[in-house]
XYZ file of C-alpha atoms in Angstrom:
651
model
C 29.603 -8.381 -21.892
C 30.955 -8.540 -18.644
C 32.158 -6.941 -15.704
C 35.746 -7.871 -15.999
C 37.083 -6.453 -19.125
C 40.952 -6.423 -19.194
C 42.513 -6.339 -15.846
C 43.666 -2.551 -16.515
C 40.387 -1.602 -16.507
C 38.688 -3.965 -13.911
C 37.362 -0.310 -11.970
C 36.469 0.961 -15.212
C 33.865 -1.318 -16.074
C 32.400 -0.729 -13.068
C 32.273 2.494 -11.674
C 32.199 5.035 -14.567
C 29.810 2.773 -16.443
C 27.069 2.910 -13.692
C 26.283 6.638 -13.400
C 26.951 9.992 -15.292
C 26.693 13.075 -13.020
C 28.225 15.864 -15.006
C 26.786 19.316 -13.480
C 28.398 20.997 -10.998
C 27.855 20.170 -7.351
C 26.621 23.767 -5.648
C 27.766 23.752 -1.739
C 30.733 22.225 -0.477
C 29.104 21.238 2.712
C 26.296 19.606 0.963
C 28.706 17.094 -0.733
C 30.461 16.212 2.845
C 27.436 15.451 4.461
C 26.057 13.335 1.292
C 29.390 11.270 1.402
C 29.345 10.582 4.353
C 25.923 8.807 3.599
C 27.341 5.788 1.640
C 30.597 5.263 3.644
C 28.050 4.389 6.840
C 25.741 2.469 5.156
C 28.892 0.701 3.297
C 30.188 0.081 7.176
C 26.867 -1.147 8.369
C 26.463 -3.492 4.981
C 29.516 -5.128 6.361
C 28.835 -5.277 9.819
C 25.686 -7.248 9.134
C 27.157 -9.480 7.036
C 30.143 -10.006 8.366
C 29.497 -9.471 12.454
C 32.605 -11.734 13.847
C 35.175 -10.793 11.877
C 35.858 -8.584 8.770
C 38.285 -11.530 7.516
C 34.916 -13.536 6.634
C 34.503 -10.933 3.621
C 37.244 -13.186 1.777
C 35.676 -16.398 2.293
C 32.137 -14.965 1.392
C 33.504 -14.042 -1.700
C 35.514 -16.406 -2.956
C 33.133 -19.089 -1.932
C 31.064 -20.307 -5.120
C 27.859 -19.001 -4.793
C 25.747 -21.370 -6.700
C 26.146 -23.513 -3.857
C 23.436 -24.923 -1.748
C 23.855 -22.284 0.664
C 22.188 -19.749 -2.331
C 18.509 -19.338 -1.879
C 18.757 -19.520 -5.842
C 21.872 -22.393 -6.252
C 20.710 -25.703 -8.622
C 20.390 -29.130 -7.836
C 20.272 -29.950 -3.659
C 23.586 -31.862 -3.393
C 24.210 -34.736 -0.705
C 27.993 -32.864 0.056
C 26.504 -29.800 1.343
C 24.202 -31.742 3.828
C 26.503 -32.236 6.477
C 27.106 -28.465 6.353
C 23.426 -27.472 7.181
C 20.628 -27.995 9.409
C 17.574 -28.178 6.778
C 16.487 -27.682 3.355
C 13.209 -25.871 2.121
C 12.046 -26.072 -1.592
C 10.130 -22.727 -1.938
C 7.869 -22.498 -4.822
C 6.622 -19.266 -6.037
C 3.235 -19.661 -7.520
C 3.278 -17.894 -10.670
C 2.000 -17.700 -14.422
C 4.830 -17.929 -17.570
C 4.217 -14.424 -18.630
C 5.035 -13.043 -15.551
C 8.320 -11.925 -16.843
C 8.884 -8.809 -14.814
C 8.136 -9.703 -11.810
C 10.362 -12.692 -12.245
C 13.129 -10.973 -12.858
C 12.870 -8.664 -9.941
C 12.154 -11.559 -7.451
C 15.276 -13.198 -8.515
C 17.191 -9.840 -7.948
C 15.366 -8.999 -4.427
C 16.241 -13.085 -3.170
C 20.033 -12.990 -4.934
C 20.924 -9.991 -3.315
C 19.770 -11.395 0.448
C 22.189 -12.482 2.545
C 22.491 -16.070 2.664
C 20.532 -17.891 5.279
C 22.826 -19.459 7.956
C 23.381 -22.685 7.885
C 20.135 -23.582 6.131
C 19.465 -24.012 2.014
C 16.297 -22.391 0.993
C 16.185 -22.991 -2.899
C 13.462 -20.440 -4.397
C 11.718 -21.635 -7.616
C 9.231 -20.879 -9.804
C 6.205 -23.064 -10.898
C 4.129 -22.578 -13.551
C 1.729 -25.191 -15.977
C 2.776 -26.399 -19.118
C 3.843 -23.448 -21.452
C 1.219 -23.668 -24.201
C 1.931 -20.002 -25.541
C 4.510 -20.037 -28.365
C 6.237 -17.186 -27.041
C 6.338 -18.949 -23.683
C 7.505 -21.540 -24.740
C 10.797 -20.359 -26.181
C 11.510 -17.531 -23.855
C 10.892 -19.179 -20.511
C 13.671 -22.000 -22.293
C 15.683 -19.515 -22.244
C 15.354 -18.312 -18.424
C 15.893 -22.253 -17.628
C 18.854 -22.479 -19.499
C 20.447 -19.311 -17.709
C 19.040 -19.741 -14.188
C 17.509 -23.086 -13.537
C 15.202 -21.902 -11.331
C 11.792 -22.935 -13.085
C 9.157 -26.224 -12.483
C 6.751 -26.531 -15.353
C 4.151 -28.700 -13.791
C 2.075 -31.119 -16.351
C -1.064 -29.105 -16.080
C -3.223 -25.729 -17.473
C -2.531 -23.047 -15.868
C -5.153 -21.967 -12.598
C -4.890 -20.453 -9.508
C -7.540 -22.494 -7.359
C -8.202 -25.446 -9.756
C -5.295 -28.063 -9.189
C -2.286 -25.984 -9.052
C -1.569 -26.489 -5.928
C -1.724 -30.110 -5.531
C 0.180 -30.446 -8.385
C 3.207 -29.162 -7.229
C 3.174 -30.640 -4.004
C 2.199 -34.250 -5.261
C 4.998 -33.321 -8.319
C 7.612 -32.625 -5.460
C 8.321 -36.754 -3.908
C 8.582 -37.552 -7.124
C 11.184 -34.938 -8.575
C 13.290 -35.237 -5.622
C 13.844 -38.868 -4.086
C 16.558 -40.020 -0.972
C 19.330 -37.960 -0.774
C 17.964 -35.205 -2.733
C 14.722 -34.584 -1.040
C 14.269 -31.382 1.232
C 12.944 -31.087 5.079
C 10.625 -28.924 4.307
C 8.283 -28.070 1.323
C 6.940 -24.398 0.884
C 4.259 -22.902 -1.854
C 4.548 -18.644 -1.903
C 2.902 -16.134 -4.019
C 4.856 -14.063 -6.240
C 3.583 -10.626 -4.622
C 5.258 -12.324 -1.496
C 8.534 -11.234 -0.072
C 9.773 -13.521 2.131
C 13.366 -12.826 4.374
C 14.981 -15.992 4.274
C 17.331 -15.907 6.897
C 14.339 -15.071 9.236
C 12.413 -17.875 7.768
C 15.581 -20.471 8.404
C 15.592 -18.973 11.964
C 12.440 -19.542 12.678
C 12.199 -23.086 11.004
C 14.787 -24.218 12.905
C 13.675 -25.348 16.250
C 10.193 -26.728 14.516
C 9.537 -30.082 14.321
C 10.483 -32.105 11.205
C 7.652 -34.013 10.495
C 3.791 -32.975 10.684
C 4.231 -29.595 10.017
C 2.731 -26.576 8.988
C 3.695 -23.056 9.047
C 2.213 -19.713 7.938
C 0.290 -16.881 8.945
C -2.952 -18.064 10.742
C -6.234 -17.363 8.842
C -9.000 -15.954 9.442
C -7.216 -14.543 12.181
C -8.119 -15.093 15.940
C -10.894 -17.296 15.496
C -11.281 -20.866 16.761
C -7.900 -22.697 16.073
C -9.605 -25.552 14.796
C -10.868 -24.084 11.335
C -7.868 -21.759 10.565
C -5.203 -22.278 7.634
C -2.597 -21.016 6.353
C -2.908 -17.958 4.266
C -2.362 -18.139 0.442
C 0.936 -15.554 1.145
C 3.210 -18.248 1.719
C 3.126 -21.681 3.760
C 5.629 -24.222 4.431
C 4.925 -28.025 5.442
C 7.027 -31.068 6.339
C 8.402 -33.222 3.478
C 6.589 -35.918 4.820
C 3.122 -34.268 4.313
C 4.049 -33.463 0.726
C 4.494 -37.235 0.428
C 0.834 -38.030 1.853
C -0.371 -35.527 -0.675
C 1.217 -37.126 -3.613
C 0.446 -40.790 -2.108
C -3.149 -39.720 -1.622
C -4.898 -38.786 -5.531
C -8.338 -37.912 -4.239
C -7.341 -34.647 -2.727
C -7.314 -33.148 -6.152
C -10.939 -32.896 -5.867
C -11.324 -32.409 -2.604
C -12.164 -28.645 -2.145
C -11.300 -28.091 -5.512
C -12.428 -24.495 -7.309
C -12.494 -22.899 -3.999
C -9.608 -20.624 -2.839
C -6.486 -23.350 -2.753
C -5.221 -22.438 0.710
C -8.601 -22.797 2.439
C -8.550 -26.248 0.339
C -4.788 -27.368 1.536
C -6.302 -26.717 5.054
C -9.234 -28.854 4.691
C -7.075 -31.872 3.241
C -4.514 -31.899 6.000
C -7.595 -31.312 8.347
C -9.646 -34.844 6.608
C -6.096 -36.377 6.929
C -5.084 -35.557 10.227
C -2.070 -34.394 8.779
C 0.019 -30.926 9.553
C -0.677 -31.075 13.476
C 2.031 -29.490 14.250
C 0.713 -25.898 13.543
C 2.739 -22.497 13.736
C 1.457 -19.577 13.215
C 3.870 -16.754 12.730
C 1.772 -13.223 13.237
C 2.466 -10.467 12.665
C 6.187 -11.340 11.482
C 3.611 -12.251 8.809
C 1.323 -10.118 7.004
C -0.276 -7.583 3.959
C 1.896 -4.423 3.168
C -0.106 -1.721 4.383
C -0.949 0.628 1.655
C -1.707 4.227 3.147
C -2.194 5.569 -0.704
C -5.164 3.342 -0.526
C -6.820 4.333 2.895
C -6.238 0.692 3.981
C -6.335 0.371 8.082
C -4.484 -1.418 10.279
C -5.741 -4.778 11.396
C -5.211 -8.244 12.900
C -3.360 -9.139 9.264
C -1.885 -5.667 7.972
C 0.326 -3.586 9.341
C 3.475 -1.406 9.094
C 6.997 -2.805 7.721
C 9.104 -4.217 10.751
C 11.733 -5.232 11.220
C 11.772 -8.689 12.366
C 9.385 -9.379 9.267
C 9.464 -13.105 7.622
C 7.088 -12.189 5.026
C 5.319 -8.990 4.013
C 2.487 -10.228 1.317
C 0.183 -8.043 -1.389
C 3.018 -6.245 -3.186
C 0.884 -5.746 -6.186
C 3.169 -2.893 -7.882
C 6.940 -1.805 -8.257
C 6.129 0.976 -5.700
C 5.132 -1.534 -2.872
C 8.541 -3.725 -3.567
C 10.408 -0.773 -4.151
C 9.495 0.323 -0.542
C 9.508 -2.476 0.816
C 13.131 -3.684 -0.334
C 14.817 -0.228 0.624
C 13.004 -0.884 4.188
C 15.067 -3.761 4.533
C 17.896 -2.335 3.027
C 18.043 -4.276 0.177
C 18.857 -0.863 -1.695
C 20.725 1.018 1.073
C 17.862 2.385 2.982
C 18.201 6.180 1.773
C 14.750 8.195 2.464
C 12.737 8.419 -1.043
C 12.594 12.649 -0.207
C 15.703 12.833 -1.092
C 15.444 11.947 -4.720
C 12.879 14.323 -5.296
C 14.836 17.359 -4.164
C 16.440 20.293 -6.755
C 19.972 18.113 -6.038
C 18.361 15.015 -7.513
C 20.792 13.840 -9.270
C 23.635 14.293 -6.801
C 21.363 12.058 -4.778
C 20.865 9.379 -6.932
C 24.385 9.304 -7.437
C 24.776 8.430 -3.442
C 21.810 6.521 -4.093
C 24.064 4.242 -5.899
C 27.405 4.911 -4.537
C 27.591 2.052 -1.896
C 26.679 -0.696 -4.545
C 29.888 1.427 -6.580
C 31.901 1.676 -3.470
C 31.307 -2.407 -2.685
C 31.833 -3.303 -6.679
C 35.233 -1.431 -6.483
C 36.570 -3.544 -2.654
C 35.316 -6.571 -4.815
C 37.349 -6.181 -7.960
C 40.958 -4.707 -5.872
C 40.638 -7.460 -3.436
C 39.315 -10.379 -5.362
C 39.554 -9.630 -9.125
C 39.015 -12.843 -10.013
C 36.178 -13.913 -7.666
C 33.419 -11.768 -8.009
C 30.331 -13.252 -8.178
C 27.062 -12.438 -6.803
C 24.369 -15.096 -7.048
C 24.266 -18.325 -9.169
C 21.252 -17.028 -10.594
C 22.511 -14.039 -11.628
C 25.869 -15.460 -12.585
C 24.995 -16.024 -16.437
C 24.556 -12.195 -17.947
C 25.557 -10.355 -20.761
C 28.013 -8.413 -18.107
C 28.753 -11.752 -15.884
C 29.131 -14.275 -18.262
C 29.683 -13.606 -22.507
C 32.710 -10.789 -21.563
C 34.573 -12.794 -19.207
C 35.730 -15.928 -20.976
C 36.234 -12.891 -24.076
C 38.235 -10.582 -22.003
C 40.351 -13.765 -21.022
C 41.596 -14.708 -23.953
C 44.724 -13.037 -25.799
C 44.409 -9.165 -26.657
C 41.022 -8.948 -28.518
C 41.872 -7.093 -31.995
C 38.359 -4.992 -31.739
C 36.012 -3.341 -28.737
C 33.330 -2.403 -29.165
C 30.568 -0.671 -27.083
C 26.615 -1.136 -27.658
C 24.138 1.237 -26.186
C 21.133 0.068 -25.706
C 18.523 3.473 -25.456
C 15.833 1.996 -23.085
C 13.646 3.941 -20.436
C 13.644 2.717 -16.624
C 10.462 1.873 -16.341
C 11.174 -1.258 -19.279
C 11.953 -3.987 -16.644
C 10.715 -6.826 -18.840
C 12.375 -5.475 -22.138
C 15.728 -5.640 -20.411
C 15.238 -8.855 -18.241
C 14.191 -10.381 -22.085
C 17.343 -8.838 -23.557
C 20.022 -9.823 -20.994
C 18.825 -13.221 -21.280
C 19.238 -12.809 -25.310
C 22.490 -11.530 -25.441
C 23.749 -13.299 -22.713
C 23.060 -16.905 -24.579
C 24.572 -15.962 -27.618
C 28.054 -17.341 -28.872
C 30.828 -15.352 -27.807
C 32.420 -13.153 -30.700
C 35.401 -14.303 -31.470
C 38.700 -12.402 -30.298
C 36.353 -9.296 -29.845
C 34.588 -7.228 -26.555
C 31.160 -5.951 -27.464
C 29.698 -4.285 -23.826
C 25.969 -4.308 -24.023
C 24.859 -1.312 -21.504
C 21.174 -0.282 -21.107
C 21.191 3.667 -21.069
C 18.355 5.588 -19.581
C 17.934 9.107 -17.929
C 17.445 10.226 -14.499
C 15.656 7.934 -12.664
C 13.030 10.669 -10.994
C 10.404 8.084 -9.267
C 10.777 6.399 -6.235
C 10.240 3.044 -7.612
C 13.004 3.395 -10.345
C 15.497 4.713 -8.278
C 14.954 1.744 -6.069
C 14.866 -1.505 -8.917
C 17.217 0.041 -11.142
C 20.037 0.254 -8.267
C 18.847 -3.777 -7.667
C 20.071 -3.888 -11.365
C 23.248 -1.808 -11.570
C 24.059 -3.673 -8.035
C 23.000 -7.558 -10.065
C 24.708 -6.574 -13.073
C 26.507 -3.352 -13.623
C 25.091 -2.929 -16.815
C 22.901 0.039 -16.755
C 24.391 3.643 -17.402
C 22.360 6.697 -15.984
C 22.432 9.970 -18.287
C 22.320 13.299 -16.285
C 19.054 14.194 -18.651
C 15.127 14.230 -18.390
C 14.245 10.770 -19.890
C 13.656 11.719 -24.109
C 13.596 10.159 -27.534
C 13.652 12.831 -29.778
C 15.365 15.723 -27.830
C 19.247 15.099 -27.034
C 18.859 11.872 -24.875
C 21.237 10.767 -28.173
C 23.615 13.796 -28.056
C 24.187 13.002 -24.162
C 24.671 9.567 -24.662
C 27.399 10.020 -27.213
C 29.001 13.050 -25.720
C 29.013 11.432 -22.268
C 31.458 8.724 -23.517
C 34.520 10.213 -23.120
C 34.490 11.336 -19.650
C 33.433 7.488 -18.888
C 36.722 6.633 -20.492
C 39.700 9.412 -20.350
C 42.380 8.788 -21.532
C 43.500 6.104 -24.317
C 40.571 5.284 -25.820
C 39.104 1.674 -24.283
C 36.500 0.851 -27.386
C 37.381 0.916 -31.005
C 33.839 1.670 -31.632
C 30.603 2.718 -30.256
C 27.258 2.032 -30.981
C 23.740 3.221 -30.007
C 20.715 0.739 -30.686
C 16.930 0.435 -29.585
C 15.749 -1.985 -27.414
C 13.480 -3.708 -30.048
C 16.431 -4.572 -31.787
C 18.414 -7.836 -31.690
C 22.048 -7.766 -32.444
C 24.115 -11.063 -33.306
C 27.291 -9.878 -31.777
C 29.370 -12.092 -33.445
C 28.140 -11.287 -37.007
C 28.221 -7.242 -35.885
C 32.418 -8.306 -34.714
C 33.018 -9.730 -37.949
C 31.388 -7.005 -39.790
C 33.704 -4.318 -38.010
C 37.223 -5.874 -37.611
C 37.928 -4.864 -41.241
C 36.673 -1.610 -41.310
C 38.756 1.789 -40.546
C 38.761 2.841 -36.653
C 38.582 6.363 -37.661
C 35.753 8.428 -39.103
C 33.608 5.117 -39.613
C 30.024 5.488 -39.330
C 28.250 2.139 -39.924
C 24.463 0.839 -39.610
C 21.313 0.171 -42.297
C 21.286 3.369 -45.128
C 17.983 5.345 -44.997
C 16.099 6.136 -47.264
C 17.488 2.862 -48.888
C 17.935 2.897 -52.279
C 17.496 6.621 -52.431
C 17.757 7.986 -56.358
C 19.184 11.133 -55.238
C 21.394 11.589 -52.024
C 22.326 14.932 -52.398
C 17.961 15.985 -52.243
C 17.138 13.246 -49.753
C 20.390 12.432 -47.841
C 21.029 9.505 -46.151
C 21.832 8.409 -42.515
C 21.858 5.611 -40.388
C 18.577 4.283 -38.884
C 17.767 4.281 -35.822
C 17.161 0.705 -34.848
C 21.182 0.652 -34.314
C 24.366 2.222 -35.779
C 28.437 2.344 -34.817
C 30.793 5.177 -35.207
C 34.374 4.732 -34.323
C 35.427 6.056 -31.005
C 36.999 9.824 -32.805
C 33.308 10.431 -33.516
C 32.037 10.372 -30.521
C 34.808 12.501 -29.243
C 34.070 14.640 -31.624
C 30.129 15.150 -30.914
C 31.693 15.196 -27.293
C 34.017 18.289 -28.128
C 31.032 19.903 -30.396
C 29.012 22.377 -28.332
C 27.497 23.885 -31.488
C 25.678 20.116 -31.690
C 23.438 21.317 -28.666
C 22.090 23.815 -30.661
C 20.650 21.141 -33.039
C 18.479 18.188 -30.634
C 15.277 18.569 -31.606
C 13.969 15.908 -33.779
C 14.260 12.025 -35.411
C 17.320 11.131 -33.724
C 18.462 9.187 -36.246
C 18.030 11.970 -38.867
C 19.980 14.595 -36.420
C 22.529 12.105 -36.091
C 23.500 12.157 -39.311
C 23.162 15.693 -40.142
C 25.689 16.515 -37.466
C 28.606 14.273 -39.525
C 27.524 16.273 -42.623
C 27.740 19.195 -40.893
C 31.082 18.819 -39.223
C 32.465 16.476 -42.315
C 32.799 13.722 -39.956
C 32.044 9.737 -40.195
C 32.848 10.154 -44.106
C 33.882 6.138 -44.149
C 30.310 5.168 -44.614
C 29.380 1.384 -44.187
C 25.460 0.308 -45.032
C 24.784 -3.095 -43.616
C 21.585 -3.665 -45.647
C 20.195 -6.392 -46.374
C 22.278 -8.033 -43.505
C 19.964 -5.204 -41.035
C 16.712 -5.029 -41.363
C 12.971 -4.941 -40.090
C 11.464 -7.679 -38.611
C 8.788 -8.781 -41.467
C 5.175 -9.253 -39.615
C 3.389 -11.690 -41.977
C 0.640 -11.439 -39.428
C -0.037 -7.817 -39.595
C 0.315 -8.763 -43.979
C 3.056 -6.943 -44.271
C 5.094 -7.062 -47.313
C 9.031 -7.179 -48.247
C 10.544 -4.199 -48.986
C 14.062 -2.658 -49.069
C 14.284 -2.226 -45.420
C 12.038 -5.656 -43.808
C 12.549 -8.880 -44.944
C 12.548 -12.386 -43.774
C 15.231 -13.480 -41.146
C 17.940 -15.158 -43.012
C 20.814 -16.396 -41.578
C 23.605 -14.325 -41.819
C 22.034 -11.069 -39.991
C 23.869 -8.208 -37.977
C 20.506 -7.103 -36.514
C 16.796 -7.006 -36.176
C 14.599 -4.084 -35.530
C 11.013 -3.893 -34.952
C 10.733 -6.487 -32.093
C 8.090 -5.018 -30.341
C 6.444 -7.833 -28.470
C 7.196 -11.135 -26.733
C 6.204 -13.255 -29.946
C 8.223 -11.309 -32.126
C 11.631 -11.917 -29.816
C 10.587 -15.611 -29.308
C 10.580 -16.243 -33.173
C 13.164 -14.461 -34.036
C 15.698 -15.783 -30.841
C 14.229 -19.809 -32.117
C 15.354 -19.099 -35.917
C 19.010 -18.223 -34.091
C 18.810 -21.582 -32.059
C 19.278 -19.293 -28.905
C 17.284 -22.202 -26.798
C 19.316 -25.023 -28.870
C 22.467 -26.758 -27.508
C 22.137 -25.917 -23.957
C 21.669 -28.818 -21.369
C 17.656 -28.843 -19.716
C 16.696 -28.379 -16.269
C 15.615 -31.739 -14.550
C 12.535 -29.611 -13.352
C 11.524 -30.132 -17.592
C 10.662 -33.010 -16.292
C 7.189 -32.719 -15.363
C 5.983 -31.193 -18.200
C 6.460 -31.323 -22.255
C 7.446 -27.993 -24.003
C 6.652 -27.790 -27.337
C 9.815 -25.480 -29.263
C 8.422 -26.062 -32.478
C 5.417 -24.229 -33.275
C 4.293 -22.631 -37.010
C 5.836 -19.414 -38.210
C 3.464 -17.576 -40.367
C 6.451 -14.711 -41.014
């Protein structure tokens, strides 16, 4: 599951797959004018990137990004020093089932540019994970980004927290790997980093403290640092590890009023900055909110805009600083919406295609991002010799399911790779018709590339299938890329090298193939059967077919599933029938005292797929009886705190 799929069809994995606009576009001059949009915003992308010379793209790119100069790269290593004139350890503030908003933080900080000449590594800290879900699926976020500190602690906001990740920090990172500067941020902060680096830069070294001043314009003396985000010399996060009875002091009062009262008992932190208004609150005129000393409007020269409580706010607030091309939200909401999500999108496209014809071999985007079921599991599978099946998995999702598919890329992306086989795993959803969606899901098709966008009003029951499958072939013209295509939910878990296996022996015509419903049925011709809906594959002459079937529209409304396979009765197609039972099957939920049946069961080891995975508990069982956590080497920042990966199962 990667970008890079054979080198014939570099483009094709990137630009077809990203966004299906099949009406007709009604004035001429309407489509000028919209073009025009994304070739200026792809010239000013470059020209604020690259403002010396346009022969920098090269080296940008085939630079490794997980380097120090990534505000999300690993370890701090001693031979990028020389190259740089500080490092910052930022550490978002968060809880471990924050999920979402973890996932779109490290998408809004990957896609930054790169601060000059400064490393700002952004991590997040959380207590000890005492949650069995937690436990397994924030393993498997450390395995693939390395970007999390579990501190030895219970999770609070204003009851040790705070001093336990700066007194944790000395002792994590010694000599030549400790940092200049040691930062705490909430994780409803966005903070710009190359601002930040540029306005660290002439500050002193040692003794100091910088945030936004609070309360604001009052005596000097008794401000601190507001909660948003602060930043203090390495040296003072040394006193506060050297000096134990600050964890009471001010304890179970707000923590940044309390880090302001121990640096102000220690003399510490003299060296004060305050950086209003470059920081401040988003200003939230839904809510009536007024301007004042500490909110305001987006601008420009922002460091950090705090109190982005929803997607809307970061939504907003990213496309302000062109994180998502800047386009006016109006425009998505107008009769032509889908031609303008389309150049909504078109300069991530339009940059993904200059990446793969100039560097096909290069592209990367952020270390964090760089291990992904369409940056990682495809690319050492495409690069092996002529893979003897292809196969193309659809996951059905809606937009608004951030978590679901931040969970699932991480899931699919640490499996094994199958072996001399391509299976694509693409999220599909429908028009994305709010402003927020149109906004985070272009952060993810710009990430990842792995999210196709029907031209359809987002459905279950009522042809959201019938597009999907019929859309297929104008992705792909010509010789047929996949062997197969497949459509599953997103509470369903495929083992992609058990589903390759499965398939390399069957027919690549007419094959329809999935778990029988009604199993076990007495009598087929009353009661026929069809493939359920938690996941099935048809051969790539099926889907032409539904493609090349307008009588099929007449026929939408319904189980999907059930529809599905009327349509191959109807047209006597998919007649190569493959049931995958017991090897697919239900997720058994000995908790809810469920019992075995035909269609749930136990997980066993040789499974295709899992359905029914419908919360975090669920995936984190069922991803632990894989071993998708075992094997992998653990983040040093395990170090603070013990993770327990073996509680009960009472399925």
């Amino acid at each position: 599951m990667t970008l890079l799929t054979a080198k014939s069809h570099r483009l094709l994995g990137v630009h077809p797959r990203l966004l299906i606009c099949t009406r007709h576009l009604a004035m001429a001059a309407n489509v000028v004018a919209a073009c025009l949009v994304p070739v200026t915003v792809l010239a000013f992308f470059y020209l604020v990137l690259f403002p010396n010379d346009f022969t920098q793209l090269q080296s940008a790119l085939s630079n490794k990004l997980a380097t120090e100069a990534s505000p999300n790269s690993t370890e701090p290593k001693a031979a990028a020093a020389a190259a740089v004139d500080f490092r910052v350890f930022f550490g978002i503030i968060t809880r471990a089932d924050s999920y979402e908003r973890r996932a779109l933080l490290r998408m809004a900080y990957a896609l930054q540019p790169r601060p000059r000449r400064a490393v700002i590594d952004v991590r997040f800290v959380m207590c000890r994970l005492d949650k069995e879900e937690d436990a397994v699926l924030v393993s498997l976020e450390i395995i693939t980004h390395n970007d999390v500190l579990v501190l030895n602690c219970t999770e609070n906001m204003n009851d040790g927290k705070t001093y336990d990740y700066f007194s944790t920090l000395p002792r994590l990172f010694r000599g030549a790997e400790a940092y200049d500067y040691a930062g705490k941020i909430d994780d409803d902060t966005y903070y710009r980093l190359d601002a930040l680096a540029d306005t660290l830069r002439p500050k002193a070294r040692r003794d100091m403290w910088h945030g936004f001043l609070n309360p604001c314009h009052i005596d000097p003396k008794w401000q601190y640092m507001s909660g948003m985000g602060y930043i203090v010399s390495w040296d003072v996060a040394e006193w506060v590890a050297a000096t134990p009875e600050l964890r009471e002091l001010g304890k179970g009062g707000h923590e940044d009023e309390g880090f302001g009262l121990w640096l102000r008992k220690g003399g510490k932190g003299k060296n004060k900055y305050g950086e209003e208004p470059r920081m401040y609150d988003y200003l939230d005129r839904e809510m009536y909110e007024d301007v004042n000393c500490f909110r305001h409007e987006l601008v420009t020269d922002t460091v950090a805009v705090h109190k982005l409580k929803d997607r809307l706010k970061w939504a907003r607030t990213l496309r302000f600083f062109n994180a998502t091309n800047g386009l006016k939200p109006s425009k998505m909401y107008t009769k032509k919406k889908q031609l303008f999500s389309l150049f909504f999108l078109l300069p991530f496209i339009l940059l993904a295609i200059i990446y793969f014809l100039i560097f096909p071999n290069e592209f990367r985007l952020q270390s964090s991002l760089a291990t992904s079921p369409t940056a990682a599991a495809d690319t050492a599978a495409t690069a092996k010799a002529a893979p003897d099946i292809r196969v193309l998995l659809g996951v059905l999702t809606r937009a608004d399911k951030y978590e679901r598919r931040a969970l699932v890329r991480l899931a699919y992306a640490l499996q094994p790779r199958p072996a001399r086989a391509v299976v694509h795993v693409r999220f599909v959803v429908c028009n994305l018709t709010k402003e927020e969606d149109a906004a985070l899901v272009s952060l993810e098709i710009a990430a990842y590339g792995d999210v196709i966008v029907l031209n359809c009003t987002e459905n279950m029951d009522n042809g959201k299938t019938h597009t999907y499958f019929s859309s297929l072939p104008s992705l792909f013209p010509g010789e047929p890329y996949y062997d197969y295509v497949g459509k599953t939910d997103d509470d369903t878990y495929y083992r992609l090298a058990s589903l390759a296996d499965t398939l390399r022996d069957k027919p690549r015509r007419d094959a329809y193939y999935g778990f029988l419903t009604p199993c076990h049925a007495a009598d087929t011709e009353k009661t026929p059967q069809y493939m359920s809906g938690m996941g099935y594959v048809v051969s790539w002459d099926v889907a032409a077919w539904v493609a090349a079937t307008p009588e099929l529209r007449n026929d939408l409304n319904g189980p999907e599933d059930l529809v599905f396979g009327r349509w191959l009765r109807w047209g006597g197609r998919g007649r190569n029938v493959y049931g995958s039972e017991p090897r697919m099957y239900d997720y058994l939920d000995g908790e809810m005292k469920e019992k075995p049946n035909c269609f749930r069961h136990l997980l066993q080891v040789d499974t295709v797929a899992v359905h029914k995975l419908k919360d975090n508990l669920k995936w984190a069982r069922t991803l632990r009886f894989f071993n998708a956590t075992q094997g992998h080497e653990r983040s040093p920042l395990f170090r603070c705190a013990p993770i327990n990966h073996e509680p009960s199962i009472t399925s």
